[in-house]
Amino acid sequence: MFSKLWLLVGVCVLAWLVRASFAADANYDESKVGDYKLPDPLVMENGDPVKDAKTWKEKRRPELLRLFETHVYGKSPGKPEKIFFKRTSEDKNALGGRATRREIDIYFNEDGSGPRLGLLLYLPNSAQKPVPAFLGLNFDGNHTINKDPGISLTKSWVPNRKDKGITENKATLETRGSSTGRWEAEKIVDAGFALATMYAGDIDPDFDDGFTNGVHALYRKGDNKPAPDEWGTVAAWAWGLSRALDYLESDKDVDAKKVAVIGHSRLGKAALWAGATDERFAITISNNSGCGGAALSRRIYGETVARINTSFPHWFADNYNKYNNNENTCPVDQHELIALIAPRPVYVASAEEDKWADPKGEFLSALHANPVYKLLGTEGLPVTEMPEVDKPVTGTIGYHIRTGKHDVTTYDWEQYIEFAKKHHSGASISGRD
Ligand code: GTR
């Protein structure tokens, strides 16, 4: 046991050193972004052009989904045959009286054994029900998203942020509310939305454990790891978001047809994959999702495919390793991930100092998804040039680059709330802002 722990610590230190050296020599020079040719979302693999919405819907979209599954994220199981929801707590007087807090366990074995996903839900008290919602995963446990003392402390493994190690760890009281700034629960409910969130680690803990824990374990046959084209951790997180939506569909206070799935960084990659694979999500929001999220891989700017697969070998399908330092041979690029969300609204957000996530590459993905949005008869992205900092553009595709670093800020949330209001127009948004 002791030696196993040291092995784990050793592996983590090594991974950290590799990441640090990669980050140091990443390309941040626009003049060194060479020529690259993006695959055309409106051309079938066999070369046939896609000229109408029907061909997109019936042929190209399924083909692209299959390509992303096979080469990037891995194929996930569908909705499990058995899924159970249990409301574990409710407080009608949360957040200073403005919200009702519910906690719900989502699990898959009747006897309660196996993975349990803990969903936290805030409903605005002053709004007429059912309400539209934002749904997103959090990094460190539901209890970190607000100081609200009624939120249960996660019992799952949590990363140790202090020493950057992946050591065995339990959530502590000091971490209550540590991510409050990233969530803006009060602002969201005041605007008439519900906020639903779940700890990503309940679905799959964020370390390379050979897929023995989390929801992967539910589907393992014997000792078999997922096959090279089967789900990694990002896909498992996306699958978990769909299970949370299964619950929201059963809650009469939420309008499940008006759920925006949102995620930051690695969890933004998961939100995009959830929005692409699950058409029940009305809106998808990517906050600084970067490589393997909204950023084009072929630009080789900031984090690259080789880097991400080395630092986080568990995030993607094993097949994705084929494209390490070999991005041009990948049959897809990330603009086609955005295109898979069409015609539903999508918002891509970057931060000026977040060069690792390649803000320009994130914008270009939105831009190159636009032909699909146009083909499907939507407004798409209303600009052809990257907008100035802090000047959001919002059509069916929204985009902004804000001042500051890799983070989710009040400014970001203000744009997402406006975007959701615009696209849910006619929704029962009766908040008090
Ligand atoms: C970084 C990783 C990024 C991004 C980020 C995060 O280390 O390289 O792809 O996902 O973590 O999730 O904060």
Coordinates of C-alpha atoms and ligand atoms in Angstrom, one line a residue:
M1 CA 0.0 0.0 0.0
F2 CA 2.8 2.4 1.0
S3 CA 4.9 1.7 -2.1
K4 CA 1.8 2.0 -4.3
L5 CA 1.3 5.5 -2.9
W6 CA 4.9 6.5 -3.5
L7 CA 4.6 5.2 -7.1
L8 CA 1.5 7.4 -7.6
V9 CA 3.3 10.4 -6.1
G10 CA 6.3 9.7 -8.4
V11 CA 4.1 9.4 -11.5
C12 CA 2.4 12.7 -10.6
V13 CA 5.6 14.5 -10.1
L14 CA 6.9 13.2 -13.4
A15 CA 3.7 14.2 -15.2
W16 CA 3.9 17.7 -13.6
L17 CA 7.6 18.1 -14.8
V18 CA 6.6 16.9 -18.3
R19 CA 3.8 19.4 -18.4
A20 CA 6.0 22.2 -17.1
S21 CA 8.6 21.6 -19.8
F22 CA 5.9 21.3 -22.5
A23 CA 4.4 24.6 -21.4
A24 CA 7.7 26.3 -21.5
D25 CA 8.4 25.4 -25.2
A26 CA 4.8 25.8 -26.5
N27 CA 4.4 27.9 -29.6
Y28 CA 2.9 31.4 -28.9
D29 CA 4.2 33.0 -32.0
E30 CA 1.4 33.6 -34.6
S31 CA 4.0 33.8 -37.4
K32 CA 5.0 30.2 -36.6
V33 CA 1.5 28.9 -37.2
G34 CA 2.1 27.2 -40.5
D35 CA -0.3 26.6 -43.3
Y36 CA -3.0 24.1 -42.5
K37 CA -6.0 22.8 -44.3
L38 CA -9.1 22.2 -42.3
P39 CA -11.4 19.4 -43.2
D40 CA -14.7 20.8 -44.6
P41 CA -17.7 20.1 -42.4
L42 CA -19.8 20.3 -45.6
V43 CA -18.0 17.6 -47.5
M44 CA -18.6 13.9 -46.8
E45 CA -15.7 11.6 -46.3
N46 CA -16.2 10.2 -49.7
G47 CA -15.9 13.7 -51.2
D48 CA -19.6 14.3 -51.8
P49 CA -20.7 17.9 -51.0
V50 CA -23.4 18.5 -48.4
K51 CA -25.8 21.0 -50.0
D52 CA -28.9 20.8 -47.9
A53 CA -30.1 20.5 -44.3
K54 CA -31.5 17.0 -45.0
T55 CA -28.1 15.6 -46.1
W56 CA -26.4 17.3 -43.2
K57 CA -28.9 15.8 -40.7
E58 CA -29.2 12.4 -42.1
K59 CA -25.7 11.7 -43.5
R60 CA -23.0 14.2 -42.6
R61 CA -23.9 14.8 -38.9
P62 CA -24.0 11.1 -38.1
E63 CA -20.7 10.6 -40.0
L64 CA -18.9 13.4 -38.1
L65 CA -20.2 12.2 -34.8
R66 CA -18.8 8.7 -35.5
L67 CA -15.5 10.3 -36.5
F68 CA -15.2 12.3 -33.3
E69 CA -16.2 9.2 -31.3
T70 CA -13.7 7.0 -33.0
H71 CA -10.7 9.3 -33.1
V72 CA -11.1 11.9 -30.3
Y73 CA -13.4 11.3 -27.4
G74 CA -14.3 7.6 -27.7
K75 CA -17.8 6.0 -27.9
S76 CA -19.9 6.2 -24.7
P77 CA -22.7 3.9 -23.8
G78 CA -26.2 5.4 -24.2
K79 CA -28.7 6.0 -21.4
P80 CA -28.4 3.1 -19.0
E81 CA -31.4 0.8 -18.7
K82 CA -31.6 1.5 -15.0
I83 CA -31.3 4.9 -13.6
F84 CA -32.5 6.1 -10.2
F85 CA -33.1 9.5 -8.7
K86 CA -33.4 10.2 -5.0
R87 CA -33.9 13.6 -3.5
T88 CA -31.7 13.7 -0.5
S89 CA -32.4 17.2 0.8
E90 CA -34.4 20.3 0.2
D91 CA -34.3 23.8 1.7
K92 CA -36.8 26.4 0.5
N93 CA -34.9 29.2 2.1
A94 CA -31.4 29.0 0.6
L95 CA -29.2 31.8 -0.6
G96 CA -30.8 34.3 1.7
G97 CA -34.3 33.2 0.8
R98 CA -34.0 33.8 -3.0
A99 CA -33.7 30.1 -3.9
T100 CA -34.8 26.6 -3.1
R101 CA -31.9 24.2 -2.8
R102 CA -32.3 20.6 -3.7
E103 CA -29.8 17.7 -3.7
I104 CA -30.4 14.7 -5.7
D105 CA -28.5 11.4 -6.0
I106 CA -28.3 9.8 -9.4
Y107 CA -27.4 6.1 -9.3
F108 CA -27.6 3.0 -11.4
N109 CA -28.1 0.0 -9.1
E110 CA -31.3 -0.3 -7.3
D111 CA -29.5 -1.2 -4.1
G112 CA -27.5 2.0 -4.3
S113 CA -24.2 0.3 -4.9
G114 CA -21.8 1.6 -7.5
P115 CA -21.3 5.2 -8.6
R116 CA -23.5 7.9 -7.2
L117 CA -23.7 11.3 -8.9
G118 CA -24.7 14.1 -6.6
L119 CA -26.6 16.9 -8.3
L120 CA -27.1 20.2 -6.6
L121 CA -30.0 22.3 -7.9
Y122 CA -30.9 25.9 -7.0
L123 CA -34.3 27.1 -8.1
P124 CA -35.2 30.8 -8.1
N125 CA -38.1 31.3 -5.6
S126 CA -39.4 34.4 -7.2
A127 CA -39.7 33.0 -10.8
Q128 CA -42.7 31.2 -12.3
K129 CA -42.0 27.5 -12.8
P130 CA -40.8 25.7 -14.8
V131 CA -37.6 27.7 -15.2
P132 CA -34.8 27.4 -17.8
A133 CA -31.5 26.2 -16.3
F134 CA -27.7 26.3 -16.5
L135 CA -26.1 22.9 -16.0
G136 CA -22.4 22.4 -15.5
L137 CA -19.8 20.3 -13.8
N138 CA -17.5 21.6 -11.1
F139 CA -13.9 20.8 -10.4
D140 CA -13.8 20.2 -6.6
G141 CA -17.2 19.2 -5.2
N142 CA -20.6 20.9 -5.1
H143 CA -19.7 22.4 -1.7
T144 CA -17.1 24.6 -3.4
I145 CA -19.5 26.5 -5.7
N146 CA -21.0 28.6 -2.9
K147 CA -20.5 29.2 0.8
D148 CA -24.1 28.0 1.5
P149 CA -23.5 25.8 4.6
G150 CA -26.4 23.5 3.5
I151 CA -24.5 22.0 0.6
S152 CA -23.3 18.5 1.4
L153 CA -19.5 18.0 1.4
T154 CA -18.6 15.6 -1.4
K155 CA -17.5 12.2 -0.1
S156 CA -15.7 11.4 -3.4
W157 CA -11.9 11.7 -3.9
V158 CA -10.9 15.3 -4.7
P159 CA -7.7 16.6 -6.1
N160 CA -5.2 18.1 -3.7
R161 CA -4.8 21.6 -5.1
K162 CA -2.2 22.7 -2.5
D163 CA 0.7 20.4 -3.6
K164 CA -0.6 19.9 -7.2
G165 CA -0.4 16.2 -6.5
I166 CA -3.0 13.5 -7.2
T167 CA -2.8 12.2 -3.6
E168 CA -5.7 10.4 -1.9
N169 CA -7.8 13.2 -0.6
K170 CA -11.1 14.0 1.1
A171 CA -13.0 17.3 0.9
T172 CA -12.5 19.5 3.9
L173 CA -14.6 22.3 5.3
E174 CA -12.1 24.9 4.4
T175 CA -12.9 24.3 0.7
R176 CA -16.5 25.3 1.2
G177 CA -17.2 28.1 -1.3
S178 CA -13.7 28.1 -2.7
S179 CA -15.1 28.4 -6.3
T180 CA -17.9 30.9 -5.5
G181 CA -16.5 33.4 -8.0
R182 CA -16.8 30.9 -10.8
W183 CA -20.5 30.2 -10.2
E184 CA -22.4 33.3 -9.4
A185 CA -25.3 31.3 -8.0
E186 CA -27.1 34.4 -6.7
K187 CA -26.9 36.2 -10.0
I188 CA -28.1 33.2 -11.9
V189 CA -31.2 32.7 -9.8
D190 CA -31.9 36.4 -9.7
A191 CA -32.0 36.3 -13.5
G192 CA -34.7 33.7 -13.2
F193 CA -32.6 30.6 -14.0
A194 CA -32.1 27.4 -12.1
L195 CA -28.5 26.4 -11.5
A196 CA -27.6 22.7 -11.6
T197 CA -24.2 21.4 -10.9
M198 CA -22.4 18.1 -10.2
Y199 CA -18.9 17.2 -9.2
A200 CA -17.0 15.9 -12.2
G201 CA -15.1 13.5 -9.9
D202 CA -18.4 11.8 -9.0
I203 CA -18.6 10.7 -12.6
D204 CA -14.9 10.0 -13.1
P205 CA -12.1 11.1 -10.8
D206 CA -9.6 13.2 -12.8
F207 CA -6.5 11.0 -12.7
D208 CA -5.2 8.1 -14.8
D209 CA -6.4 5.0 -12.9
G210 CA -6.9 2.7 -15.8
F211 CA -10.6 3.3 -15.7
T212 CA -11.2 1.1 -12.7
N213 CA -13.3 3.8 -10.9
G214 CA -16.1 6.2 -11.8
V215 CA -18.8 5.3 -14.2
H216 CA -16.4 3.4 -16.5
A217 CA -16.4 0.6 -13.8
L218 CA -20.1 0.2 -14.4
Y219 CA -19.5 -1.0 -17.9
R220 CA -16.3 -2.9 -17.6
K221 CA -16.3 -6.5 -18.7
G222 CA -13.7 -8.3 -16.5
D223 CA -10.4 -6.6 -16.7
N224 CA -10.9 -5.1 -20.1
K225 CA -10.1 -1.4 -20.3
P226 CA -12.1 0.7 -22.8
A227 CA -11.1 -0.2 -26.4
P228 CA -9.1 2.4 -28.3
D229 CA -12.3 3.9 -29.7
E230 CA -14.1 3.9 -26.4
W231 CA -14.8 6.7 -23.9
G232 CA -12.1 8.4 -22.0
T233 CA -12.7 10.7 -19.0
V234 CA -14.0 13.7 -21.0
A235 CA -16.6 11.5 -22.7
A236 CA -17.6 10.1 -19.3
W237 CA -18.1 13.6 -18.0
A238 CA -20.3 14.4 -21.0
W239 CA -22.2 11.2 -20.4
G240 CA -22.8 12.3 -16.8
L241 CA -24.1 15.7 -18.0
S242 CA -26.7 13.8 -20.0
R243 CA -27.7 11.8 -16.9
A244 CA -28.1 15.1 -15.0
L245 CA -30.4 16.2 -17.8
D246 CA -32.4 12.9 -17.5
Y247 CA -33.0 14.0 -13.9
L248 CA -33.9 17.6 -14.9
E249 CA -36.5 16.1 -17.3
S250 CA -38.2 14.5 -14.3
D251 CA -38.3 17.7 -12.2
K252 CA -41.4 19.7 -12.9
D253 CA -39.9 22.9 -11.7
V254 CA -37.3 22.9 -14.5
D255 CA -38.0 23.5 -18.2
A256 CA -35.7 20.7 -19.5
K257 CA -36.2 22.0 -23.1
K258 CA -34.3 25.1 -22.0
V259 CA -31.1 23.8 -20.4
A260 CA -27.8 25.4 -21.3
V261 CA -24.9 23.1 -20.7
I262 CA -21.8 25.0 -19.6
G263 CA -18.2 24.1 -18.7
H264 CA -14.9 25.7 -18.1
S265 CA -11.6 24.4 -19.4
R266 CA -11.4 20.6 -19.3
L267 CA -15.1 20.7 -18.2
G268 CA -15.7 23.0 -21.2
K269 CA -14.4 20.2 -23.5
A270 CA -17.0 17.9 -21.7
A271 CA -19.8 20.5 -22.2
L272 CA -19.0 20.8 -25.9
W273 CA -19.0 17.0 -26.3
A274 CA -22.3 16.8 -24.3
G275 CA -23.9 19.5 -26.5
A276 CA -22.7 17.7 -29.7
T277 CA -23.9 14.2 -28.6
D278 CA -27.1 15.1 -26.8
E279 CA -29.5 17.2 -28.8
R280 CA -31.7 17.7 -25.8
F281 CA -29.3 20.5 -24.7
A282 CA -30.8 23.7 -25.9
I283 CA -27.6 25.8 -25.6
T284 CA -23.9 24.9 -25.2
I285 CA -21.4 27.2 -23.6
S286 CA -17.6 26.6 -23.8
N287 CA -15.6 28.8 -21.4
N288 CA -11.8 28.7 -22.2
S289 CA -12.0 25.1 -23.3
G290 CA -8.9 25.2 -25.4
C291 CA -7.2 22.1 -26.9
G292 CA -9.6 19.2 -27.4
G293 CA -12.4 21.7 -26.8
A294 CA -13.1 24.7 -29.0
A295 CA -9.5 25.4 -30.2
L296 CA -8.4 24.2 -33.7
S297 CA -5.8 21.5 -33.3
R298 CA -4.1 22.2 -36.6
R299 CA -2.9 25.6 -35.5
I300 CA -0.4 24.0 -33.1
Y301 CA -0.5 27.1 -30.9
G302 CA -0.4 26.8 -27.1
E303 CA -1.4 23.3 -25.9
T304 CA -1.2 20.6 -28.6
V305 CA -2.7 17.2 -29.1
A306 CA 0.6 15.5 -28.1
R307 CA 0.9 17.6 -25.0
I308 CA -2.6 17.0 -23.8
N309 CA -2.4 13.3 -24.4
T310 CA 0.9 13.2 -22.5
S311 CA -0.3 15.2 -19.6
F312 CA -3.7 13.7 -19.4
P313 CA -3.6 10.2 -20.9
H314 CA -7.0 9.4 -19.6
W315 CA -9.0 12.3 -21.1
F316 CA -9.5 11.1 -24.7
A317 CA -9.9 7.8 -26.6
D318 CA -6.6 6.0 -27.0
N319 CA -7.0 6.5 -30.8
Y320 CA -6.4 10.2 -30.3
N321 CA -2.7 9.5 -29.6
K322 CA -2.4 8.7 -33.4
Y323 CA -2.6 12.5 -33.9
N324 CA 0.2 13.5 -31.5
N325 CA 2.5 15.8 -33.7
N326 CA 0.4 14.6 -36.6
E327 CA -2.7 16.8 -36.4
N328 CA -3.1 17.1 -40.1
T329 CA -4.0 13.5 -40.6
C330 CA -6.9 13.6 -38.1
P331 CA -10.1 13.3 -40.1
V332 CA -11.7 16.0 -38.0
D333 CA -10.8 19.3 -36.4
Q334 CA -12.6 21.2 -33.6
H335 CA -14.7 23.5 -35.7
E336 CA -16.6 20.4 -36.7
L337 CA -17.3 19.8 -33.0
I338 CA -19.0 23.2 -32.9
A339 CA -20.8 22.4 -36.1
L340 CA -22.3 19.2 -34.5
I341 CA -24.2 21.5 -32.1
A342 CA -25.9 23.3 -35.0
P343 CA -28.5 24.6 -35.4
R344 CA -28.7 25.0 -31.6
P345 CA -27.1 28.1 -30.1
V346 CA -23.5 27.8 -28.9
Y347 CA -21.2 30.3 -27.1
V348 CA -17.5 30.1 -27.3
A349 CA -15.5 32.3 -24.8
S350 CA -11.8 33.0 -24.6
A351 CA -9.6 35.0 -22.3
E352 CA -6.9 37.4 -23.5
E353 CA -4.2 36.0 -21.2
D354 CA -5.2 32.4 -21.7
K355 CA -2.7 31.7 -24.6
W356 CA -2.4 28.1 -23.6
A357 CA -6.0 27.6 -24.8
D358 CA -5.4 29.6 -28.1
P359 CA -8.1 32.3 -28.1
K360 CA -7.7 32.8 -31.9
G361 CA -8.0 29.1 -32.5
E362 CA -11.2 29.1 -30.4
F363 CA -12.6 32.0 -32.5
L364 CA -11.7 30.3 -35.7
S365 CA -13.5 27.2 -34.7
A366 CA -16.7 29.2 -34.3
L367 CA -16.1 30.9 -37.6
H368 CA -15.5 27.7 -39.5
A369 CA -18.6 26.1 -38.0
N370 CA -20.6 29.0 -39.4
P371 CA -21.3 27.5 -42.9
V372 CA -23.2 24.7 -41.2
Y373 CA -25.2 27.1 -39.0
K374 CA -26.0 29.1 -42.2
L375 CA -27.0 25.9 -44.2
L376 CA -29.4 25.1 -41.4
G377 CA -31.0 28.5 -41.8
T378 CA -29.7 30.3 -38.6
E379 CA -28.0 33.6 -38.2
G380 CA -24.8 31.9 -37.2
L381 CA -21.8 34.0 -36.3
P382 CA -22.5 37.7 -37.2
V383 CA -18.8 38.6 -37.8
T384 CA -15.9 37.3 -39.9
E385 CA -13.1 38.9 -37.9
M386 CA -12.2 38.2 -34.3
P387 CA -13.9 40.9 -32.2
E388 CA -12.0 43.2 -29.9
V389 CA -11.4 42.3 -26.3
D390 CA -14.6 42.7 -24.2
K391 CA -16.8 43.2 -27.2
P392 CA -19.0 40.1 -27.4
V393 CA -20.8 39.1 -30.6
T394 CA -23.9 37.1 -30.4
G395 CA -25.8 35.4 -33.2
T396 CA -26.7 31.8 -33.0
I397 CA -23.0 31.4 -32.4
G398 CA -21.8 33.8 -29.7
Y399 CA -18.2 34.6 -29.0
H400 CA -16.1 36.9 -26.8
I401 CA -12.6 37.3 -25.7
R402 CA -12.4 39.1 -22.4
T403 CA -9.5 40.7 -20.5
G404 CA -7.8 38.6 -17.9
K405 CA -6.8 35.0 -17.4
H406 CA -8.0 31.5 -17.6
D407 CA -11.1 31.6 -15.4
V408 CA -14.8 32.0 -15.3
T409 CA -15.7 35.5 -14.2
T410 CA -18.8 37.6 -13.5
Y411 CA -18.3 39.2 -16.9
D412 CA -18.5 35.7 -18.5
W413 CA -21.7 34.8 -16.7
E414 CA -23.3 38.2 -17.6
Q415 CA -22.8 37.3 -21.3
Y416 CA -24.1 33.8 -20.8
I417 CA -27.2 34.9 -19.0
E418 CA -28.0 37.5 -21.8
F419 CA -27.3 34.9 -24.5
A420 CA -29.6 32.4 -22.8
K421 CA -32.3 35.0 -22.4
K422 CA -32.1 35.9 -26.0
H423 CA -32.3 32.3 -27.2
H424 CA -35.0 31.2 -24.8
S425 CA -37.1 34.2 -25.7
G426 CA -40.7 33.4 -24.8
A427 CA -39.3 31.4 -21.9
S428 CA -40.7 31.8 -18.4
I429 CA -37.9 34.1 -17.3
S430 CA -39.4 36.2 -14.6
G431 CA -36.4 36.9 -12.4
R432 CA -36.0 40.1 -10.5
D433 CA -32.9 41.7 -12.2
Ligands
GTR1 C1 -4.7 22.4 -18.2 C2 -4.9 21.7 -19.5 C3 -6.0 22.4 -20.3 C4 -7.2 22.7 -19.5 C5 -6.9 23.1 -18.1 C6 -8.0 23.1 -17.1 O1 -3.7 21.9 -17.5 O2 -3.7 21.6 -20.2 O3 -6.4 21.6 -21.4 O4 -8.1 21.7 -19.5 O5 -5.9 22.3 -17.5 O6 -8.9 22.2 -17.1 O7 -8.0 23.9 -16.2

